[in-house]
Amino acid sequence: TIGICGLVGMFVLLNFKYVSKYLTDAQLVIGGQIFFATGIAIMTDYGGEGMYGNMVKFYSGFFFIFALGFPVNDTSVVGLFSKVCGNKPQGTLQGLLAMSSAIARLVMPIISAYICQYLNMSVLFISLVVILLVSALVVLRYRGIIELLSSSMRH
């Protein structure tokens, strides 16, 4: 499963330039968020069978998250961030983006553990889906500004 997701992810990345000719930066970011949310929603335990009770659900969710969500979202966010930065010092600003991602990777597992311990895993997964959909809605709401900034910084 991990190997298949890696191959599909590599295919997505190799075709990203082609896909980006037809979709805007905001659409790519929203698409990545939707892939993530879809994968997590599929893996959410709604009926008490446990995440691993239905392996088809698990592998399907895993596929949406790791074969589609990560390649599309990470590539589009970093690319968009670079376009918006324009002629500013890219190294420093990309470093700050990477640092904020690293902090999130440290903090979120701790928050997730508390949610799972004091509530349950379904609450955690549903919370993640809500956060992803809200962030996609924010990008959708401000897509005009995002597109203006990214296109004006290309020239």
CSV table of N, CA, C and O in Angstrom, one decimal, residues 21-144:
chain,number,residue,atom,x,y,z
A,21,LYS,N,-1.6,23.9,-15.5
A,21,LYS,CA,-2.0,24.7,-16.6
A,21,LYS,C,-3.5,24.9,-16.7
A,21,LYS,O,-4.0,25.8,-17.2
A,22,TYR,N,-4.2,23.9,-16.1
A,22,TYR,CA,-5.7,23.9,-16.1
A,22,TYR,C,-6.4,24.4,-14.8
A,22,TYR,O,-7.5,24.7,-14.8
A,23,LEU,N,-5.6,24.3,-13.7
A,23,LEU,CA,-6.2,24.7,-12.4
A,23,LEU,C,-5.4,25.8,-11.8
A,23,LEU,O,-4.1,25.9,-12.0
A,24,THR,N,-6.0,26.7,-11.2
A,24,THR,CA,-5.4,27.9,-10.5
A,24,THR,C,-4.7,27.4,-9.2
A,24,THR,O,-4.9,26.3,-8.7
A,25,ASP,N,-3.8,28.2,-8.7
A,25,ASP,CA,-3.1,27.9,-7.4
A,25,ASP,C,-4.1,27.6,-6.3
A,25,ASP,O,-4.0,26.7,-5.5
A,26,ALA,N,-5.2,28.5,-6.2
A,26,ALA,CA,-6.2,28.3,-5.2
A,26,ALA,C,-6.9,27.0,-5.3
A,26,ALA,O,-7.2,26.3,-4.4
A,27,GLN,N,-7.2,26.6,-6.6
A,27,GLN,CA,-8.0,25.4,-6.8
A,27,GLN,C,-7.1,24.2,-6.4
A,27,GLN,O,-7.6,23.2,-5.9
A,28,LEU,N,-5.8,24.3,-6.7
A,28,LEU,CA,-4.9,23.2,-6.3
A,28,LEU,C,-4.8,23.0,-4.8
A,28,LEU,O,-4.9,21.9,-4.3
A,29,VAL,N,-4.7,24.1,-4.1
A,29,VAL,CA,-4.7,24.1,-2.6
A,29,VAL,C,-6.0,23.5,-2.1
A,29,VAL,O,-6.0,22.6,-1.2
A,30,ILE,N,-7.1,24.0,-2.6
A,30,ILE,CA,-8.4,23.5,-2.2
A,30,ILE,C,-8.6,22.0,-2.5
A,30,ILE,O,-9.0,21.2,-1.7
A,31,GLY,N,-8.1,21.6,-3.7
A,31,GLY,CA,-8.1,20.2,-4.0
A,31,GLY,C,-7.3,19.3,-3.1
A,31,GLY,O,-7.8,18.2,-2.7
A,32,GLY,N,-6.1,19.8,-2.7
A,32,GLY,CA,-5.3,19.0,-1.7
A,32,GLY,C,-6.0,18.9,-0.4
A,32,GLY,O,-6.0,17.8,0.2
A,33,GLN,N,-6.6,20.0,0.1
A,33,GLN,CA,-7.4,19.9,1.3
A,33,GLN,C,-8.6,19.0,1.2
A,33,GLN,O,-8.8,18.2,2.2
A,34,ILE,N,-9.2,18.9,0.1
A,34,ILE,CA,-10.4,18.0,-0.1
A,34,ILE,C,-9.9,16.6,-0.1
A,34,ILE,O,-10.5,15.7,0.5
A,35,PHE,N,-8.8,16.3,-0.8
A,35,PHE,CA,-8.2,15.0,-0.7
A,35,PHE,C,-7.9,14.5,0.7
A,35,PHE,O,-8.2,13.4,1.1
A,36,PHE,N,-7.3,15.4,1.5
A,36,PHE,CA,-7.0,15.1,2.9
A,36,PHE,C,-8.3,14.8,3.6
A,36,PHE,O,-8.4,13.8,4.3
A,37,ALA,N,-9.2,15.7,3.5
A,37,ALA,CA,-10.5,15.6,4.3
A,37,ALA,C,-11.2,14.3,3.9
A,37,ALA,O,-11.8,13.6,4.7
A,38,THR,N,-11.2,14.0,2.6
A,38,THR,CA,-11.9,12.8,2.1
A,38,THR,C,-11.2,11.5,2.7
A,38,THR,O,-11.9,10.6,3.2
A,39,GLY,N,-9.9,11.5,2.7
A,39,GLY,CA,-9.2,10.3,3.3
A,39,GLY,C,-9.5,10.2,4.7
A,39,GLY,O,-9.7,9.0,5.2
A,40,ILE,N,-9.5,11.3,5.5
A,40,ILE,CA,-9.7,11.2,6.9
A,40,ILE,C,-11.2,10.8,7.2
A,40,ILE,O,-11.5,10.0,8.1
A,41,ALA,N,-12.1,11.4,6.4
A,41,ALA,CA,-13.5,11.0,6.6
A,41,ALA,C,-13.8,9.5,6.3
A,41,ALA,O,-14.5,8.9,7.0
A,42,ILE,N,-13.1,9.0,5.3
A,42,ILE,CA,-13.2,7.6,5.0
A,42,ILE,C,-12.7,6.7,6.1
A,42,ILE,O,-13.3,5.7,6.5
A,43,MET,N,-11.6,7.1,6.8
A,43,MET,CA,-11.0,6.4,7.8
A,43,MET,C,-11.7,6.6,9.2
A,43,MET,O,-11.5,5.8,10.1
A,44,THR,N,-12.6,7.5,9.3
A,44,THR,CA,-13.3,7.8,10.6
A,44,THR,C,-14.2,6.6,10.9
A,44,THR,O,-14.9,6.1,10.1
A,45,ASP,N,-14.2,6.2,12.2
A,45,ASP,CA,-15.0,5.1,12.7
A,45,ASP,C,-16.3,5.7,13.1
A,45,ASP,O,-16.5,6.3,14.2
A,46,TYR,N,-17.3,5.5,12.3
A,46,TYR,CA,-18.7,6.0,12.6
A,46,TYR,C,-19.5,5.0,13.4
A,46,TYR,O,-20.4,5.3,14.1
A,47,GLY,N,-19.2,3.7,13.2
A,47,GLY,CA,-20.1,2.7,13.8
A,47,GLY,C,-19.4,1.7,14.8
A,47,GLY,O,-20.0,0.8,15.2
A,48,GLY,N,-18.2,2.0,15.3
A,48,GLY,CA,-17.6,1.2,16.3
A,48,GLY,C,-16.9,0.0,15.8
A,48,GLY,O,-16.5,-0.8,16.6
A,49,GLU,N,-16.6,-0.1,14.5
A,49,GLU,CA,-15.8,-1.3,14.0
A,49,GLU,C,-14.3,-1.1,14.2
A,49,GLU,O,-13.6,-2.0,14.0
A,50,GLY,N,-13.9,0.1,14.6
A,50,GLY,CA,-12.5,0.4,14.7
A,50,GLY,C,-11.9,0.7,13.3
A,50,GLY,O,-12.4,0.3,12.3
A,51,MET,N,-10.8,1.5,13.3
A,51,MET,CA,-10.2,2.0,12.1
A,51,MET,C,-9.7,0.8,11.3
A,51,MET,O,-9.8,0.8,10.0
A,52,TYR,N,-9.2,-0.2,11.9
A,52,TYR,CA,-8.7,-1.3,11.1
A,52,TYR,C,-9.7,-2.5,10.9
A,52,TYR,O,-9.4,-3.5,10.3
A,53,GLY,N,-11.0,-2.3,11.4
A,53,GLY,CA,-12.0,-3.3,11.2
A,53,GLY,C,-12.4,-3.5,9.8
A,53,GLY,O,-12.7,-4.6,9.4
A,54,ASN,N,-12.3,-2.5,9.0
A,54,ASN,CA,-12.6,-2.6,7.6
A,54,ASN,C,-11.3,-2.1,6.8
A,54,ASN,O,-11.1,-0.9,6.7
A,55,MET,N,-10.5,-3.0,6.4
A,55,MET,CA,-9.3,-2.7,5.7
A,55,MET,C,-9.4,-1.9,4.4
A,55,MET,O,-8.6,-1.2,4.0
A,56,VAL,N,-10.6,-2.2,3.7
A,56,VAL,CA,-10.8,-1.4,2.5
A,56,VAL,C,-10.9,0.1,2.8
A,56,VAL,O,-10.4,0.9,2.1
A,57,LYS,N,-11.7,0.4,3.9
A,57,LYS,CA,-11.8,1.8,4.3
A,57,LYS,C,-10.4,2.3,4.7
A,57,LYS,O,-10.1,3.5,4.3
A,58,PHE,N,-9.7,1.6,5.4
A,58,PHE,CA,-8.3,2.0,5.8
A,58,PHE,C,-7.4,2.3,4.6
A,58,PHE,O,-6.8,3.4,4.5
A,59,TYR,N,-7.3,1.4,3.7
A,59,TYR,CA,-6.5,1.6,2.5
A,59,TYR,C,-7.0,2.7,1.6
A,59,TYR,O,-6.2,3.4,1.0
A,60,SER,N,-8.3,2.8,1.5
A,60,SER,CA,-8.9,3.9,0.7
A,60,SER,C,-8.5,5.2,1.3
A,60,SER,O,-8.1,6.2,0.6
A,61,GLY,N,-8.7,5.4,2.6
A,61,GLY,CA,-8.4,6.6,3.2
A,61,GLY,C,-6.9,6.9,3.2
A,61,GLY,O,-6.5,8.1,2.9
A,62,PHE,N,-6.1,5.9,3.4
A,62,PHE,CA,-4.6,6.0,3.3
A,62,PHE,C,-4.2,6.5,1.9
A,62,PHE,O,-3.4,7.4,1.7
A,63,PHE,N,-4.9,6.0,0.9
A,63,PHE,CA,-4.6,6.4,-0.5
A,63,PHE,C,-4.9,7.9,-0.7
A,63,PHE,O,-4.1,8.6,-1.3
A,64,PHE,N,-6.1,8.3,-0.3
A,64,PHE,CA,-6.5,9.7,-0.5
A,64,PHE,C,-5.5,10.7,0.2
A,64,PHE,O,-5.2,11.7,-0.3
A,65,ILE,N,-5.1,10.2,1.4
A,65,ILE,CA,-4.2,11.1,2.2
A,65,ILE,C,-2.8,11.1,1.6
A,65,ILE,O,-2.2,12.2,1.4
A,66,PHE,N,-2.2,10.0,1.4
A,66,PHE,CA,-0.8,9.9,1.1
A,66,PHE,C,-0.5,9.9,-0.4
A,66,PHE,O,0.6,10.4,-0.8
A,67,ALA,N,-1.3,9.4,-1.3
A,67,ALA,CA,-1.1,9.3,-2.7
A,67,ALA,C,-1.6,10.6,-3.4
A,67,ALA,O,-1.0,11.0,-4.4
A,68,LEU,N,-2.6,11.2,-2.8
A,68,LEU,CA,-3.2,12.4,-3.5
A,68,LEU,C,-3.0,13.7,-2.6
A,68,LEU,O,-2.6,14.7,-3.1
A,69,GLY,N,-3.4,13.6,-1.4
A,69,GLY,CA,-3.4,14.8,-0.5
A,69,GLY,C,-2.1,15.4,-0.3
A,69,GLY,O,-1.9,16.6,-0.5
A,70,PHE,N,-1.1,14.6,0.1
A,70,PHE,CA,0.2,15.2,0.4
A,70,PHE,C,0.9,15.8,-0.9
A,70,PHE,O,1.3,16.9,-0.9
A,71,PRO,N,1.0,15.0,-2.0
A,71,PRO,CA,1.6,15.6,-3.2
A,71,PRO,C,0.9,16.9,-3.7
A,71,PRO,O,1.6,17.8,-4.0
A,72,VAL,N,-0.4,16.9,-3.8
A,72,VAL,CA,-1.1,18.0,-4.3
A,72,VAL,C,-1.0,19.2,-3.3
A,72,VAL,O,-0.6,20.3,-3.7
A,73,ASN,N,-1.3,19.0,-2.1
A,73,ASN,CA,-1.3,20.1,-1.1
A,73,ASN,C,0.1,20.7,-0.9
A,73,ASN,O,0.2,21.9,-0.9
A,74,ASP,N,1.0,19.8,-0.6
A,74,ASP,CA,2.4,20.3,-0.3
A,74,ASP,C,3.0,21.1,-1.4
A,74,ASP,O,3.5,22.2,-1.3
A,75,THR,N,2.9,20.5,-2.6
A,75,THR,CA,3.5,21.2,-3.8
A,75,THR,C,2.8,22.5,-4.1
A,75,THR,O,3.4,23.5,-4.4
A,76,SER,N,1.4,22.5,-4.0
A,76,SER,CA,0.7,23.7,-4.4
A,76,SER,C,0.9,24.8,-3.3
A,76,SER,O,1.1,26.0,-3.6
A,77,VAL,N,1.0,24.4,-2.0
A,77,VAL,CA,1.2,25.4,-1.0
A,77,VAL,C,2.6,26.0,-1.1
A,77,VAL,O,2.8,27.3,-1.0
A,78,VAL,N,3.6,25.2,-1.2
A,78,VAL,CA,5.0,25.7,-1.3
A,78,VAL,C,5.1,26.6,-2.6
A,78,VAL,O,5.8,27.6,-2.6
A,79,GLY,N,4.6,26.1,-3.7
A,79,GLY,CA,4.6,26.9,-5.0
A,79,GLY,C,3.9,28.2,-4.8
A,79,GLY,O,4.5,29.3,-5.3
A,80,LEU,N,2.7,28.2,-4.3
A,80,LEU,CA,2.0,29.4,-4.1
A,80,LEU,C,2.7,30.4,-3.1
A,80,LEU,O,2.8,31.6,-3.4
A,81,PHE,N,3.3,29.9,-2.0
A,81,PHE,CA,4.0,30.7,-1.1
A,81,PHE,C,5.2,31.3,-1.8
A,81,PHE,O,5.5,32.5,-1.6
A,82,SER,N,5.9,30.6,-2.6
A,82,SER,CA,7.0,31.1,-3.4
A,82,SER,C,6.6,32.2,-4.3
A,82,SER,O,7.3,33.3,-4.4
A,83,LYS,N,5.5,32.0,-5.0
A,83,LYS,CA,5.0,33.1,-5.9
A,83,LYS,C,4.6,34.3,-5.2
A,83,LYS,O,4.9,35.5,-5.6
A,84,VAL,N,3.9,34.2,-4.0
A,84,VAL,CA,3.5,35.3,-3.3
A,84,VAL,C,4.7,36.1,-2.7
A,84,VAL,O,4.7,37.3,-2.6
A,85,CYS,N,5.7,35.4,-2.3
A,85,CYS,CA,7.0,36.0,-1.8
A,85,CYS,C,7.6,36.9,-2.8
A,85,CYS,O,8.2,37.9,-2.5
A,86,GLY,N,7.5,36.5,-4.1
A,86,GLY,CA,8.1,37.3,-5.2
A,86,GLY,C,9.6,37.4,-5.0
A,86,GLY,O,10.4,36.5,-4.9
A,87,ASN,N,10.0,38.7,-5.0
A,87,ASN,CA,11.5,39.0,-5.0
A,87,ASN,C,12.0,39.2,-3.6
A,87,ASN,O,13.2,39.5,-3.4
A,88,LYS,N,11.2,38.9,-2.6
A,88,LYS,CA,11.7,39.0,-1.2
A,88,LYS,C,12.7,37.8,-1.0
A,88,LYS,O,12.8,36.9,-1.8
A,89,PRO,N,13.4,37.8,0.1
A,89,PRO,CA,14.4,36.8,0.4
A,89,PRO,C,13.7,35.4,0.5
A,89,PRO,O,13.1,35.1,1.6
A,90,GLN,N,13.7,34.6,-0.5
A,90,GLN,CA,13.0,33.3,-0.6
A,90,GLN,C,13.5,32.4,0.5
A,90,GLN,O,12.7,31.7,1.1
A,91,GLY,N,14.8,32.3,0.7
A,91,GLY,CA,15.4,31.3,1.7
A,91,GLY,C,14.8,31.5,3.1
A,91,GLY,O,14.4,30.6,3.7
A,92,THR,N,14.8,32.8,3.5
A,92,THR,CA,14.3,33.1,4.9
A,92,THR,C,12.9,32.8,5.0
A,92,THR,O,12.4,32.1,5.9
A,93,LEU,N,12.1,33.2,4.0
A,93,LEU,CA,10.6,33.0,4.1
A,93,LEU,C,10.2,31.5,3.9
A,93,LEU,O,9.4,31.0,4.6
A,94,GLN,N,10.9,30.8,3.0
A,94,GLN,CA,10.7,29.4,2.9
A,94,GLN,C,11.1,28.6,4.2
A,94,GLN,O,10.5,27.7,4.6
A,95,GLY,N,12.2,29.1,4.8
A,95,GLY,CA,12.6,28.5,6.1
A,95,GLY,C,11.6,28.8,7.2
A,95,GLY,O,11.3,27.9,8.0
A,96,LEU,N,10.9,29.9,7.2
A,96,LEU,CA,9.9,30.2,8.2
A,96,LEU,C,8.7,29.3,7.9
A,96,LEU,O,8.0,28.8,8.9
A,97,LEU,N,8.3,29.1,6.7
A,97,LEU,CA,7.2,28.2,6.3
A,97,LEU,C,7.6,26.7,6.8
A,97,LEU,O,6.7,26.1,7.4
A,98,ALA,N,8.8,26.3,6.6
A,98,ALA,CA,9.2,25.0,7.0
A,98,ALA,C,9.2,24.9,8.5
A,98,ALA,O,8.8,23.9,9.1
A,99,MET,N,9.6,26.0,9.2
A,99,MET,CA,9.7,26.0,10.7
A,99,MET,C,8.2,25.9,11.2
A,99,MET,O,8.0,25.1,12.2
A,100,SER,N,7.3,26.6,10.6
A,100,SER,CA,5.9,26.5,11.1
A,100,SER,C,5.4,25.1,10.9
A,100,SER,O,4.6,24.6,11.7
A,101,SER,N,5.7,24.5,9.8
A,101,SER,CA,5.3,23.1,9.6
A,101,SER,C,5.9,22.2,10.6
A,101,SER,O,5.2,21.3,11.1
A,102,ALA,N,7.1,22.4,10.9
A,102,ALA,CA,7.8,21.5,12.0
A,102,ALA,C,7.1,21.7,13.3
A,102,ALA,O,6.9,20.7,14.0
A,103,ILE,N,6.8,22.9,13.7
A,103,ILE,CA,6.1,23.2,14.9
A,103,ILE,C,4.8,22.5,15.0
A,103,ILE,O,4.4,21.9,16.0
A,104,ALA,N,4.1,22.6,13.9
A,104,ALA,CA,2.8,21.9,13.8
A,104,ALA,C,2.9,20.4,13.9
A,104,ALA,O,2.1,19.7,14.6
A,105,ARG,N,4.0,19.8,13.4
A,105,ARG,CA,4.2,18.4,13.5
A,105,ARG,C,4.6,18.0,14.9
A,105,ARG,O,4.5,16.8,15.3
A,106,LEU,N,5.1,18.9,15.7
A,106,LEU,CA,5.4,18.7,17.1
A,106,LEU,C,4.2,18.8,18.0
A,106,LEU,O,3.9,18.0,18.9
A,107,VAL,N,3.4,19.8,17.7
A,107,VAL,CA,2.2,20.2,18.6
A,107,VAL,C,1.0,19.3,18.3
A,107,VAL,O,0.3,18.9,19.3
A,108,MET,N,0.7,19.1,17.1
A,108,MET,CA,-0.5,18.4,16.7
A,108,MET,C,-0.6,16.9,17.3
A,108,MET,O,-1.7,16.5,17.7
A,109,PRO,N,0.5,16.2,17.3
A,109,PRO,CA,0.4,14.8,17.9
A,109,PRO,C,0.0,14.9,19.4
A,109,PRO,O,-0.7,14.0,19.9
A,110,ILE,N,0.5,15.9,20.1
A,110,ILE,CA,0.2,16.1,21.5
A,110,ILE,C,-1.3,16.4,21.7
A,110,ILE,O,-2.0,15.8,22.5
A,111,ILE,N,-1.8,17.3,20.9
A,111,ILE,CA,-3.2,17.7,20.9
A,111,ILE,C,-4.0,16.5,20.6
A,111,ILE,O,-5.1,16.2,21.2
A,112,SER,N,-3.6,15.8,19.5
A,112,SER,CA,-4.4,14.6,19.1
A,112,SER,C,-4.4,13.5,20.2
A,112,SER,O,-5.5,12.9,20.4
A,113,ALA,N,-3.3,13.3,20.9
A,113,ALA,CA,-3.3,12.3,21.9
A,113,ALA,C,-4.3,12.7,23.0
A,113,ALA,O,-5.0,11.8,23.6
A,114,TYR,N,-4.3,14.0,23.4
A,114,TYR,CA,-5.3,14.4,24.4
A,114,TYR,C,-6.7,14.2,23.9
A,114,TYR,O,-7.6,13.8,24.7
A,115,ILE,N,-7.0,14.6,22.7
A,115,ILE,CA,-8.4,14.4,22.2
A,115,ILE,C,-8.8,12.9,22.2
A,115,ILE,O,-9.8,12.5,22.6
A,116,CYS,N,-7.8,12.0,21.8
A,116,CYS,CA,-8.1,10.6,21.8
A,116,CYS,C,-8.3,10.0,23.2
A,116,CYS,O,-9.1,9.2,23.4
A,117,GLN,N,-7.5,10.5,24.1
A,117,GLN,CA,-7.5,10.0,25.5
A,117,GLN,C,-8.8,10.5,26.2
A,117,GLN,O,-9.4,9.7,26.9
A,118,TYR,N,-9.2,11.7,26.0
A,118,TYR,CA,-10.3,12.2,26.8
A,118,TYR,C,-11.6,12.2,26.1
A,118,TYR,O,-12.7,12.3,26.7
A,119,LEU,N,-11.6,12.1,24.7
A,119,LEU,CA,-12.8,11.9,24.0
A,119,LEU,C,-12.7,10.6,23.2
A,119,LEU,O,-12.9,9.6,23.9
A,120,ASN,N,-12.5,10.6,22.0
A,120,ASN,CA,-12.2,9.4,21.2
A,120,ASN,C,-11.6,9.7,19.9
A,120,ASN,O,-11.5,10.8,19.4
A,121,MET,N,-11.2,8.7,19.1
A,121,MET,CA,-10.5,8.9,17.9
A,121,MET,C,-11.5,9.4,16.8
A,121,MET,O,-11.1,10.2,16.0
A,122,SER,N,-12.7,9.1,16.9
A,122,SER,CA,-13.7,9.6,15.9
A,122,SER,C,-13.8,11.1,16.1
A,122,SER,O,-13.9,11.9,15.1
A,123,VAL,N,-13.8,11.6,17.3
A,123,VAL,CA,-13.9,13.1,17.5
A,123,VAL,C,-12.6,13.7,16.9
A,123,VAL,O,-12.7,14.8,16.3
A,124,LEU,N,-11.5,13.1,17.1
A,124,LEU,CA,-10.3,13.6,16.5
A,124,LEU,C,-10.4,13.7,15.0
A,124,LEU,O,-10.1,14.7,14.3
A,125,PHE,N,-10.8,12.6,14.3
A,125,PHE,CA,-10.9,12.6,12.9
A,125,PHE,C,-11.9,13.6,12.4
A,125,PHE,O,-11.7,14.2,11.4
A,126,ILE,N,-13.0,13.7,13.0
A,126,ILE,CA,-14.1,14.6,12.6
A,126,ILE,C,-13.6,16.0,12.7
A,126,ILE,O,-13.8,16.9,11.9
A,127,SER,N,-12.8,16.3,13.8
A,127,SER,CA,-12.2,17.6,14.0
A,127,SER,C,-11.2,18.0,12.9
A,127,SER,O,-11.2,19.1,12.4
A,128,LEU,N,-10.4,17.0,12.5
A,128,LEU,CA,-9.5,17.2,11.4
A,128,LEU,C,-10.2,17.5,10.1
A,128,LEU,O,-9.8,18.4,9.3
A,129,VAL,N,-11.3,16.8,9.8
A,129,VAL,CA,-12.1,17.0,8.6
A,129,VAL,C,-12.6,18.5,8.6
A,129,VAL,O,-12.6,19.2,7.6
A,130,VAL,N,-13.2,18.9,9.8
A,130,VAL,CA,-13.7,20.2,9.9
A,130,VAL,C,-12.7,21.3,9.7
A,130,VAL,O,-12.9,22.2,9.0
A,131,ILE,N,-11.5,21.1,10.3
A,131,ILE,CA,-10.4,22.0,10.1
A,131,ILE,C,-10.0,22.1,8.7
A,131,ILE,O,-9.8,23.2,8.1
A,132,LEU,N,-9.9,21.0,8.0
A,132,LEU,CA,-9.5,21.0,6.6
A,132,LEU,C,-10.5,21.7,5.7
A,132,LEU,O,-10.2,22.5,4.8
A,133,LEU,N,-11.8,21.4,6.0
A,133,LEU,CA,-12.8,22.0,5.2
A,133,LEU,C,-13.0,23.5,5.4
A,133,LEU,O,-13.2,24.3,4.5
A,134,VAL,N,-12.8,23.9,6.7
A,134,VAL,CA,-12.8,25.4,7.0
A,134,VAL,C,-11.6,26.1,6.3
A,134,VAL,O,-11.8,27.1,5.7
A,135,SER,N,-10.4,25.4,6.3
A,135,SER,CA,-9.3,26.1,5.6
A,135,SER,C,-9.5,26.1,4.1
A,135,SER,O,-9.2,27.1,3.5
A,136,ALA,N,-10.2,25.1,3.6
A,136,ALA,CA,-10.5,25.1,2.1
A,136,ALA,C,-11.5,26.2,1.8
A,136,ALA,O,-11.4,26.9,0.8
A,137,LEU,N,-12.5,26.4,2.7
A,137,LEU,CA,-13.4,27.5,2.5
A,137,LEU,C,-12.8,28.9,2.6
A,137,LEU,O,-13.1,29.8,1.9
A,138,VAL,N,-11.8,29.0,3.5
A,138,VAL,CA,-11.0,30.3,3.6
A,138,VAL,C,-10.3,30.6,2.3
A,138,VAL,O,-10.3,31.7,1.8
A,139,VAL,N,-9.6,29.6,1.8
A,139,VAL,CA,-8.9,29.7,0.5
A,139,VAL,C,-9.9,30.1,-0.6
A,139,VAL,O,-9.7,31.0,-1.4
A,140,LEU,N,-11.1,29.4,-0.6
A,140,LEU,CA,-12.1,29.7,-1.6
A,140,LEU,C,-12.6,31.1,-1.5
A,140,LEU,O,-12.8,31.8,-2.5
A,141,ARG,N,-12.8,31.6,-0.2
A,141,ARG,CA,-13.3,32.9,0.0
A,141,ARG,C,-12.3,34.0,-0.5
A,141,ARG,O,-12.7,35.0,-1.0
A,142,TYR,N,-11.0,33.7,-0.3
A,142,TYR,CA,-10.0,34.7,-0.6
A,142,TYR,C,-9.3,34.3,-1.9
A,142,TYR,O,-8.2,34.8,-2.2
A,143,ARG,N,-9.8,33.5,-2.7
A,143,ARG,CA,-9.1,33.0,-3.9
A,143,ARG,C,-8.8,34.1,-4.9
A,143,ARG,O,-7.8,34.1,-5.6
A,144,GLY,N,-9.6,35.1,-5.0
A,144,GLY,CA,-9.3,36.3,-5.8
A,144,GLY,C,-8.1,37.0,-5.4
A,144,GLY,O,-7.2,37.3,-6.3
